[in-house]
Short mmCIF file of C-alpha atoms in Angstrom, two decimals:
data_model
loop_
_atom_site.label_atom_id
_atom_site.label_comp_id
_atom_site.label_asym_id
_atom_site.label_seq_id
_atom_site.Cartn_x
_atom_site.Cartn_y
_atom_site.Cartn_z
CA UNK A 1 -19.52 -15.90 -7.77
CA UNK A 2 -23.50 -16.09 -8.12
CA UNK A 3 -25.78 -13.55 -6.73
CA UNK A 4 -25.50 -15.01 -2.45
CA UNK A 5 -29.03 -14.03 -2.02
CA UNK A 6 -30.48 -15.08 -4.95
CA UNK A 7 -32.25 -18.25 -2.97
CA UNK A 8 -33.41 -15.61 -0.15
CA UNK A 9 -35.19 -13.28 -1.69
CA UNK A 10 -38.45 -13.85 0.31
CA UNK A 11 -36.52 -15.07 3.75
CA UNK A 12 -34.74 -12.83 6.65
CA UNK A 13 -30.75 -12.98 5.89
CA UNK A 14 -29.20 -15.34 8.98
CA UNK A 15 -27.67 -12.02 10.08
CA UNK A 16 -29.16 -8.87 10.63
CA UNK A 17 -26.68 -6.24 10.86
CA UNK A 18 -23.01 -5.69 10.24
CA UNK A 19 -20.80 -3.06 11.93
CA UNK A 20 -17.96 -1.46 10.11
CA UNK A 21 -15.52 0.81 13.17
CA UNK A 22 -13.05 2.76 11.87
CA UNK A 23 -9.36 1.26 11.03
CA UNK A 24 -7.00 2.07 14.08
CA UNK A 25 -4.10 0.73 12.79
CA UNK A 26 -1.43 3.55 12.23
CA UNK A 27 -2.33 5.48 8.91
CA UNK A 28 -4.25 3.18 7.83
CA UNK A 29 -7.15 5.35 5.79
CA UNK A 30 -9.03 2.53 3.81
CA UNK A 31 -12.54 1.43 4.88
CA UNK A 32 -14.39 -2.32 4.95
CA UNK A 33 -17.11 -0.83 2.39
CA UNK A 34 -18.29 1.87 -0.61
CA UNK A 35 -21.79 3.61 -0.34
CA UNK A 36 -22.64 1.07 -3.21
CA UNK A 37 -21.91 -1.69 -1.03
CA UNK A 38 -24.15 -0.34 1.39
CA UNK A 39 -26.94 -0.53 -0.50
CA UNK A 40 -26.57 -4.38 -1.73
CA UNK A 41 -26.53 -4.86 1.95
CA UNK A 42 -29.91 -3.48 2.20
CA UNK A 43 -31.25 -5.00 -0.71
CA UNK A 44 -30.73 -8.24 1.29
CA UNK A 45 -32.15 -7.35 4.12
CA UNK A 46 -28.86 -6.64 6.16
CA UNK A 47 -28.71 -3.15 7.95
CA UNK A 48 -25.09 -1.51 8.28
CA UNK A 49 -24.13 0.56 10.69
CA UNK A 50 -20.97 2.38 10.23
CA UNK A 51 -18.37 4.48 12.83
CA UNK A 52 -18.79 8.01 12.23
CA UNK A 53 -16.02 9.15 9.77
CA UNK A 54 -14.79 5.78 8.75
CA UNK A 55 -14.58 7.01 5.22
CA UNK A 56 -13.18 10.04 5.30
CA UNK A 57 -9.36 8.79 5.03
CA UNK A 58 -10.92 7.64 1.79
CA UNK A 59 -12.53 10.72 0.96
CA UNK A 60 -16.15 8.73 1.25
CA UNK A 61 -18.21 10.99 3.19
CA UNK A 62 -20.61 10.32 5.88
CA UNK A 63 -23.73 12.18 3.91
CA UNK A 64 -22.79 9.55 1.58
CA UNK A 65 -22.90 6.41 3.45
CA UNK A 66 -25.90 7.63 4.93
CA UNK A 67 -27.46 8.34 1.90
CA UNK A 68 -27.06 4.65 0.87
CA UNK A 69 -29.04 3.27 4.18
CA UNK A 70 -26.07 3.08 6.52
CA UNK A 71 -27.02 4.34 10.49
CA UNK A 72 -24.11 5.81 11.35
CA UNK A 73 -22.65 5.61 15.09
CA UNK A 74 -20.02 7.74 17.06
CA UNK A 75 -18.60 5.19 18.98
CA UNK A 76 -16.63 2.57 17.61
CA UNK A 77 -18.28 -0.44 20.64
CA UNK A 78 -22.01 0.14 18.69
CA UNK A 79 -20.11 -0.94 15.35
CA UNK A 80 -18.49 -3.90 16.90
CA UNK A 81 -21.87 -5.06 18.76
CA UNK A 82 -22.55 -6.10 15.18
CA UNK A 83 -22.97 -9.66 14.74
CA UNK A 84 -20.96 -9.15 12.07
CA UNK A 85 -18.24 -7.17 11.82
CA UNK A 86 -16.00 -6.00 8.66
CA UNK A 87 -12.56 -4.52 8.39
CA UNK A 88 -10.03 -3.83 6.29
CA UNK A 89 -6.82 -4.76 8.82
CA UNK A 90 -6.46 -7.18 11.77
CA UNK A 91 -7.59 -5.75 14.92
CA UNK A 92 -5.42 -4.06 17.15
CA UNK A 93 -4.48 -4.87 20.46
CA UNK A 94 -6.92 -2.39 21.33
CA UNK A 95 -9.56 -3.63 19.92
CA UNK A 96 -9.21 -7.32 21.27
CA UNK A 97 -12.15 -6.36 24.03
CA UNK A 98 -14.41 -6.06 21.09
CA UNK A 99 -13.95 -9.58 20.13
CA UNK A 100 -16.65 -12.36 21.08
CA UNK A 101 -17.57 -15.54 20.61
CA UNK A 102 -21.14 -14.69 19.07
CA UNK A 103 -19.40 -12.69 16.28
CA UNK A 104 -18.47 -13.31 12.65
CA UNK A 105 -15.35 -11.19 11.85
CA UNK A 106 -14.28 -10.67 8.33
CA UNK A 107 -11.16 -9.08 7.55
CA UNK A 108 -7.34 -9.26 6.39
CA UNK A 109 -5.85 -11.27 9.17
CA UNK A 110 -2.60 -12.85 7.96
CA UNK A 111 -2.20 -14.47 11.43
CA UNK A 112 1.01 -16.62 10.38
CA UNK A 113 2.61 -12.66 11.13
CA UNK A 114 0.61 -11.45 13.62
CA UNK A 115 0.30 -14.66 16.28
CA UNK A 116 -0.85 -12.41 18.76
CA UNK A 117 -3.84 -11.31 16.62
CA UNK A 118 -4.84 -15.23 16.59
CA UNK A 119 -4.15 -16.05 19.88
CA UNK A 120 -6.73 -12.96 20.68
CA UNK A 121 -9.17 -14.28 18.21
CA UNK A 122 -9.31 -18.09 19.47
CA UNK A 123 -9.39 -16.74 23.16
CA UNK A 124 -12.51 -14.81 22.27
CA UNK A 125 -13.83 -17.78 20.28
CA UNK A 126 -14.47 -15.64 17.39
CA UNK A 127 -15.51 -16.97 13.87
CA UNK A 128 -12.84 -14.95 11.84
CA UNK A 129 -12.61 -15.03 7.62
CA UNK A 130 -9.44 -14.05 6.66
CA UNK A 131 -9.72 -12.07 2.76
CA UNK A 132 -6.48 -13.10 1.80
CA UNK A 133 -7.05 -16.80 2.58
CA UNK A 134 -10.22 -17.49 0.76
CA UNK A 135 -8.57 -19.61 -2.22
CA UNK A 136 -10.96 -21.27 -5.76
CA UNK A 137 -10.29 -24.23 -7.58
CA UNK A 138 -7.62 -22.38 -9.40
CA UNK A 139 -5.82 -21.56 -6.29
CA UNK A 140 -6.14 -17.79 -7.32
CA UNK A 141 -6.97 -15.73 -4.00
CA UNK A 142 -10.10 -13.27 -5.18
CA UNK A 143 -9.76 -10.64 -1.99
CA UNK A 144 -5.93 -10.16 -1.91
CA UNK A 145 -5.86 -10.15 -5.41
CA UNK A 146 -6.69 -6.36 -5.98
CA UNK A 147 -4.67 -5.34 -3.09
CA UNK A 148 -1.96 -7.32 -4.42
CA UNK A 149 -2.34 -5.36 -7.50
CA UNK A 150 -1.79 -2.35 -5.87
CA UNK A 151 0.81 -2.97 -3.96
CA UNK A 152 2.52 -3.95 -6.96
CA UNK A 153 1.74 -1.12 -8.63
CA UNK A 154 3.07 1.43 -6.35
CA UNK A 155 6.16 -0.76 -5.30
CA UNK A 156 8.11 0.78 -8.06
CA UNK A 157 6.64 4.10 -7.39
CA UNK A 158 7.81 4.41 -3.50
CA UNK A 159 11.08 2.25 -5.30
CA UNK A 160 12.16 5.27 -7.22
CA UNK A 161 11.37 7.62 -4.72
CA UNK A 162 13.69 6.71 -2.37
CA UNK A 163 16.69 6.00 -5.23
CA UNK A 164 16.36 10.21 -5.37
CA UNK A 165 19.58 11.31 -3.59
CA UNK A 166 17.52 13.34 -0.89
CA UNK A 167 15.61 10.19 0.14
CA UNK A 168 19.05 8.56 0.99
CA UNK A 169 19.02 6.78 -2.38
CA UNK A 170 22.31 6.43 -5.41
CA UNK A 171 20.31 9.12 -7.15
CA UNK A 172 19.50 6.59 -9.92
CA UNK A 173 16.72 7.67 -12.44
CA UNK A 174 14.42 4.97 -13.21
CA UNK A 175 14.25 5.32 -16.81
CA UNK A 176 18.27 6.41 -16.74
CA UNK A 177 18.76 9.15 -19.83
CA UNK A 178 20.12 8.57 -23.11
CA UNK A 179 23.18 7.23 -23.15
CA UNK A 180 22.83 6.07 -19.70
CA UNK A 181 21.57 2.73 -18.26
CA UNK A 182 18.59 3.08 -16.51
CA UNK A 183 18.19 1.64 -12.92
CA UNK A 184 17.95 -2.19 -12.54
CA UNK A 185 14.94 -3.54 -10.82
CA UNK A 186 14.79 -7.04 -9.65
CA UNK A 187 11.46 -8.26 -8.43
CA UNK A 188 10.93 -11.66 -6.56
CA UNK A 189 8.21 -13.29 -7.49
CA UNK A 190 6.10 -13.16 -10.23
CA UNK A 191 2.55 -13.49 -9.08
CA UNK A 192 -0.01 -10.44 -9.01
CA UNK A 193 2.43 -8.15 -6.69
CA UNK A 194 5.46 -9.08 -8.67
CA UNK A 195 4.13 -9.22 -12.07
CA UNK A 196 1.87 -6.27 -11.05
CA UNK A 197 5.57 -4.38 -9.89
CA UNK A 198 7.27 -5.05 -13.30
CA UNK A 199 4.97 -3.80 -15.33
CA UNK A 200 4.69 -0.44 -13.58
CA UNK A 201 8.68 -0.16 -13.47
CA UNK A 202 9.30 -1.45 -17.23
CA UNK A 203 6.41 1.23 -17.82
CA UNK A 204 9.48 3.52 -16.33
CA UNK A 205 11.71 2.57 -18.51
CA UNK A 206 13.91 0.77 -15.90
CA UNK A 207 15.64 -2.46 -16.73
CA UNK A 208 13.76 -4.87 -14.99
CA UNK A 209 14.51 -8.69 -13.77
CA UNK A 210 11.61 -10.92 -12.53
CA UNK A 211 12.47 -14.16 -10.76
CA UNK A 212 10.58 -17.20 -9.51
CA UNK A 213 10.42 -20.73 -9.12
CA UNK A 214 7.10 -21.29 -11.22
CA UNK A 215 8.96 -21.50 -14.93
CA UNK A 216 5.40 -21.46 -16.04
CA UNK A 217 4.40 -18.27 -14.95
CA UNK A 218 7.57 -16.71 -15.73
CA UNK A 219 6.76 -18.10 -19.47
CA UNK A 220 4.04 -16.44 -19.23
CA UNK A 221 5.17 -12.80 -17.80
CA UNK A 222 7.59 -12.88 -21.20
CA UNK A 223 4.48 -13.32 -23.45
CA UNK A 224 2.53 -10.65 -21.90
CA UNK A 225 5.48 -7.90 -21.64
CA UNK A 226 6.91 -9.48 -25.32
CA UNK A 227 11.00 -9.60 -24.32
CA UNK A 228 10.59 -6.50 -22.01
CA UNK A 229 11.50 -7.90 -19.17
CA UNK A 230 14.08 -10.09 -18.30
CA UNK A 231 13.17 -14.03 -16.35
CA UNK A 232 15.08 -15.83 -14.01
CA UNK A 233 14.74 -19.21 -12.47
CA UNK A 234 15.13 -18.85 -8.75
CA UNK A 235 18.06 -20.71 -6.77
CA UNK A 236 19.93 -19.45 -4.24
CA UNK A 237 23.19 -18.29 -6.91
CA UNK A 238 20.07 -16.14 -9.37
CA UNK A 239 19.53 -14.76 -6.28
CA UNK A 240 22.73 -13.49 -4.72
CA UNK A 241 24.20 -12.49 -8.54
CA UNK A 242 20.85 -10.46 -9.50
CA UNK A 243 20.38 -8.42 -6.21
CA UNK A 244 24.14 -7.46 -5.71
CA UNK A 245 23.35 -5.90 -9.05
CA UNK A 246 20.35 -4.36 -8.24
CA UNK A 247 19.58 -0.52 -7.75
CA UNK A 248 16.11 -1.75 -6.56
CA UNK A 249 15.10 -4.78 -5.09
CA UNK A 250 11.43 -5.81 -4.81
CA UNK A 251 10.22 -8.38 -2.40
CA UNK A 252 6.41 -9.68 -3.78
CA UNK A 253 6.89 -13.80 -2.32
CA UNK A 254 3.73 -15.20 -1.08
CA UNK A 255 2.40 -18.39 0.80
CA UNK A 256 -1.07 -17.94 0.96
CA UNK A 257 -2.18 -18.31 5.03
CA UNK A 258 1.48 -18.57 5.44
CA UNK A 259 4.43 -16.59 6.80
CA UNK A 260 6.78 -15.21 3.39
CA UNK A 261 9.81 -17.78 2.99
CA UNK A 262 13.43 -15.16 3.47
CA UNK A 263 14.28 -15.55 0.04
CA UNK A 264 17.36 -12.65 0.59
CA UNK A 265 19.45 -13.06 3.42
CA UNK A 266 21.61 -10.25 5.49
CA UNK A 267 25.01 -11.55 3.85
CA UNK A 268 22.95 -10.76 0.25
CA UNK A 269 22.01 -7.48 1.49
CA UNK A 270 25.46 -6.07 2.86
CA UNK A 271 26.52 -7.31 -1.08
CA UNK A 272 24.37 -4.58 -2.36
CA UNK A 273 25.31 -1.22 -3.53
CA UNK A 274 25.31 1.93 -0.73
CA UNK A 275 22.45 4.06 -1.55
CA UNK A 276 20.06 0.85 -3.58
CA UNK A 277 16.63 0.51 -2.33
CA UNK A 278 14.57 -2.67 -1.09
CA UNK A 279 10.54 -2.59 -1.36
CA UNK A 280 9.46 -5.72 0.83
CA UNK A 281 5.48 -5.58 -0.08
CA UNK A 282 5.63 -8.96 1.39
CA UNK A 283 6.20 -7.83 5.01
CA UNK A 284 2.40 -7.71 6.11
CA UNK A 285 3.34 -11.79 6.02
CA UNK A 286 6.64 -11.20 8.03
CA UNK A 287 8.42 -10.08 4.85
CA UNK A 288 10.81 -12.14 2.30
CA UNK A 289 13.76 -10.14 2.83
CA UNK A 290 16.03 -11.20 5.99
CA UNK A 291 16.64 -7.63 7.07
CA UNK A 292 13.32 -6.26 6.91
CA UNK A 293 10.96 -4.69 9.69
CA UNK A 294 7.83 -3.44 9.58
CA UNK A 295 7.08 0.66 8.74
CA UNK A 296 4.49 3.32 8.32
CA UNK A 297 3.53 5.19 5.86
CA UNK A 298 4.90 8.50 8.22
CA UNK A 299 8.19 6.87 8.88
CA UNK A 300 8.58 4.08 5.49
CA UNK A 301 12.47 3.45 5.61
CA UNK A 302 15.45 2.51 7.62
CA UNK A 303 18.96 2.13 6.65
CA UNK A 304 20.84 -1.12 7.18
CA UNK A 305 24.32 -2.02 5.97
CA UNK A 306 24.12 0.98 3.59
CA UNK A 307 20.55 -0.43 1.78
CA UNK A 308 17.47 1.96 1.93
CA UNK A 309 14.51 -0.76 3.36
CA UNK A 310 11.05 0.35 2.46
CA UNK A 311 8.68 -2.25 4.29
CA UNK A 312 4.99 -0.33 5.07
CA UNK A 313 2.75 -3.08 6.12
CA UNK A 314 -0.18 -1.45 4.54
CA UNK A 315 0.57 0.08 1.03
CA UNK A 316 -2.58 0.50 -0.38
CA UNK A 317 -3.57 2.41 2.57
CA UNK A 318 -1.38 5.14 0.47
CA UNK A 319 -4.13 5.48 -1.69
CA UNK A 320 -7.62 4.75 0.03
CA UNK A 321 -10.26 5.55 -1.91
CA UNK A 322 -8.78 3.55 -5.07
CA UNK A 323 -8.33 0.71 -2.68
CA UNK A 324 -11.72 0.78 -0.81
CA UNK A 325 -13.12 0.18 -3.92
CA UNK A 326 -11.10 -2.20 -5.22
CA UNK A 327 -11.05 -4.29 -2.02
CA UNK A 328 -15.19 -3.66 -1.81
CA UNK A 329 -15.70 -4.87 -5.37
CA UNK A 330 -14.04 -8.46 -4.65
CA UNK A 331 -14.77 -8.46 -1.47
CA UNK A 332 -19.04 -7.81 -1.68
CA UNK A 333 -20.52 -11.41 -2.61
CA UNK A 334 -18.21 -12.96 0.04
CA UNK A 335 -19.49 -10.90 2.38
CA UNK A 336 -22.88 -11.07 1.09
CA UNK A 337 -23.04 -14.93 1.26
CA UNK A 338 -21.56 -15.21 4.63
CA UNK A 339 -24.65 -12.44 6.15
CA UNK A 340 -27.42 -13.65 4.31
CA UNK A 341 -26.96 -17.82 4.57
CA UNK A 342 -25.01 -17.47 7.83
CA UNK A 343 -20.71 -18.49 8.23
CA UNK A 344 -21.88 -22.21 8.80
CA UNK A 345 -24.15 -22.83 5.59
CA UNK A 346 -21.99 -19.82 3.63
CA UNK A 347 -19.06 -22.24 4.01
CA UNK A 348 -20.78 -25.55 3.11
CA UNK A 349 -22.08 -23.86 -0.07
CA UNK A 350 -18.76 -22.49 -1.07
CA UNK A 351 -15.95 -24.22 -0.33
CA UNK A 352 -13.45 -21.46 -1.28
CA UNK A 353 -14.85 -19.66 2.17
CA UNK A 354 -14.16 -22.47 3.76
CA UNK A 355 -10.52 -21.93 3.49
CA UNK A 356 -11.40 -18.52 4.27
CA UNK A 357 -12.44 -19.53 8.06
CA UNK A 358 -9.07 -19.01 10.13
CA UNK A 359 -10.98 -19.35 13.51
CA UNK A 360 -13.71 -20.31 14.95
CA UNK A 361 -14.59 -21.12 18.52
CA UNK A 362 -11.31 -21.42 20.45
CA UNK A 363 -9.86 -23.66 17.10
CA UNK A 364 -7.74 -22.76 14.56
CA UNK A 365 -9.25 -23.24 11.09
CA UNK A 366 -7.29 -22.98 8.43
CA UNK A 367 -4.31 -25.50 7.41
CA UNK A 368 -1.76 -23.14 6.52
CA UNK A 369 -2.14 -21.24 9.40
CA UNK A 370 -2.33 -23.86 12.14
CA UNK A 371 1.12 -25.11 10.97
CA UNK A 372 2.98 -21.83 10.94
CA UNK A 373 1.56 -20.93 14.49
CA UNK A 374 2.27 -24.47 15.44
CA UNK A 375 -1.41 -25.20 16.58
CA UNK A 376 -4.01 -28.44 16.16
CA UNK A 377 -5.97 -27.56 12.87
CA UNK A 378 -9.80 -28.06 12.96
CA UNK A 379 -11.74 -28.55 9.90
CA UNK A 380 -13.57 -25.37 9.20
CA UNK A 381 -16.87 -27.11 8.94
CA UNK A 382 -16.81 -29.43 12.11
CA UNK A 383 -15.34 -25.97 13.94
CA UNK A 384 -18.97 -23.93 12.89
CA UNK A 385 -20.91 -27.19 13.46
CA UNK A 386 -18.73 -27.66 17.21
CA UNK A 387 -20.59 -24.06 17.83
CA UNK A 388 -24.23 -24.88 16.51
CA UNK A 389 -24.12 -28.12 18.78
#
């Protein structure tokens, strides 16, 4: 994306200030912005202001913020006065007071999951951007996709963690030893999480099994890993045959804006083995496994008909300062655009943040979205110019 404030060098940004409060969701330790993005904020004119100790789950320090330009504020109502207002995770019920309808919230929202977090936002009448719904021409989603990295990454890491005996797992070694097989790791779907999640666990050494619908893609997961891995077309007998196989399952199906499809039923997960594991990194989008319920990072699994279910709705919160970057570096010239031009004109210029808007003044905005939650869809443009008029 081109420099946002390239055309307003010599013009006041449409908004002044942003607020960034600290996360409140449980353990969640990541923060909406680095010191570095702090100070292209102030290049264009935008000041930040920033919750006391927002950072330090991420080991980013106050004395740093503040050394990029950031006013920081002890109470969490001065950050969300903002005008605009950036997060990392959908607010919390306690936060709904903070909502308006004079505010631009940007943030990961995944409202097909959380329909109480949208009916909160379109009773406020906020203007809400949703990171993981902002889509280009390819259809590739630029803000989820280094959390979806991530996520994939450690999927096989918390995976063969919890396969050790005295997490409640077989006791299955991912790499096996020689002379023994290794563990078997199937992973459903093959985009960033699941391609992402193979890699790490045929890194390991395990044997590992990706499966999707997109033949394509899966052609292309075989040239990258050269035979490593194993493809499978999905359908519903793939499935069944490849899970009740499994030592770990991993769950990486997305619908962008949408709620994850239940690609693995309950009948598919009482045919596993006592003691295998299931990762479902898709449960921050209700999850693609049947079985699954949300966790936390204190608390990550339950045990159901003998299967160890690992389902934290926030993974890369397990390592925040890796993901505060990573989510600030894709996340910057969105954010950029939509403070300097303004969420109206950001969105005519760039259509991708267009499908970004989820909500904006009582409407719902986004396609996707307005069909899971069963609600009239608005375009996103007549929805900003509905709250000029």
């Amino acid at each position: 994306m081109s420099d946002p404030t390239a055309a307003m060098k010599h013009s006041s940004p449409a908004i002044g200030a942003i607020g960034v409060p600290t996360e409140v969701k449980t353990e969640e330790y990541r923060v909406a912005i680095t010191p570095d993005g702090v100070r292209e904020f102030q290049r264009a004119g935008v000041e930040v202001v920033i919750e006391a100790g927002a950072g330090e789950g991420a080991s980013i320090s106050d004395e740093e913020f503040a050394a990029a330009g950031a006013r920081l504020v002890t109470d969490a109502a001065e950050a969300w006065a903002q005008p605009m207002v950036i997060k990392v995770k959908e607010p919390r019920p306690e936060e709904y007071a903070h909502l308006r309808s004079d505010q631009v919230l940007f943030t990961f929202l995944h409202l097909a999951a959380y329909p109480d977090v949208a009916r909160a936002l379109l009773d406020a009448g906020t203007t809400a951007f949703a990171y993981e719904t902002v889509e280009l021409e390819d259809h590739s989603l630029p803000m989820l996709a280094p959390m979806s990295e991530i996520a994939g990454r450690l999927a096989p890491q918390m995976g063969a963690q919890h396969l050790a005996r005295h997490h409640g797992g077989r006791g299955v070694l991912m790499g096996g030893a020689p002379g023994v097989r290794p563990a078997r790791v199937v992973v459903l779907g093959a985009g960033n999480v699941g391609w992402n999640a193979a890699w790490i666990a045929g890194g390991m050494e395990a044997e590992v099994i990706v499966v999707d619908r997109n033949l394509d893609r899966l052609r292309w997961v075989e040239q990258v890993h050269h035979g490593r891995i194993t493809t499978l077309a999905s359908n519903r007998g793939a499935i069944e045959r490849a899970v009740a196989d499994a030592d770990l399952v991993i769950g990486a199906v997305l619908v962008a804006g949408g709620r994850a499809p239940v690609v693995v039923t309950e009948d598919m997960v009482r045919a596993m083995r006592p003691g295998s594991v299931i990762v479902d990194v898709a449960v921050d989008q209700g999850g693609c496994i049947e079985t699954t319920r949300e966790t936390t990072h204190s608390d990550p699994t339950f045990e159901l008909h003998g299967v160890l279910h690992y389902a934290v709705g926030n993974m890369p919160g397990a390592v925040p300062n890796t993901s505060t970057y990573a989510l600030t570096n894709a996340t910057l010239p969105y954010l950029l655009s939509v403070a300097t031009l303004g969420a109206r004109e950001a969105a005519s210029r760039h259509h991708h943040l267009a499908f970004g808007l989820n909500t904006a003044g009582g409407a719902v905005t986004n396609r996707l979205v307005a069909e899971f939650l069963a609600l009239e869809f608005t375009e996103p443009i007549a929805a900003l110019d509905a709250l000029d008029g």
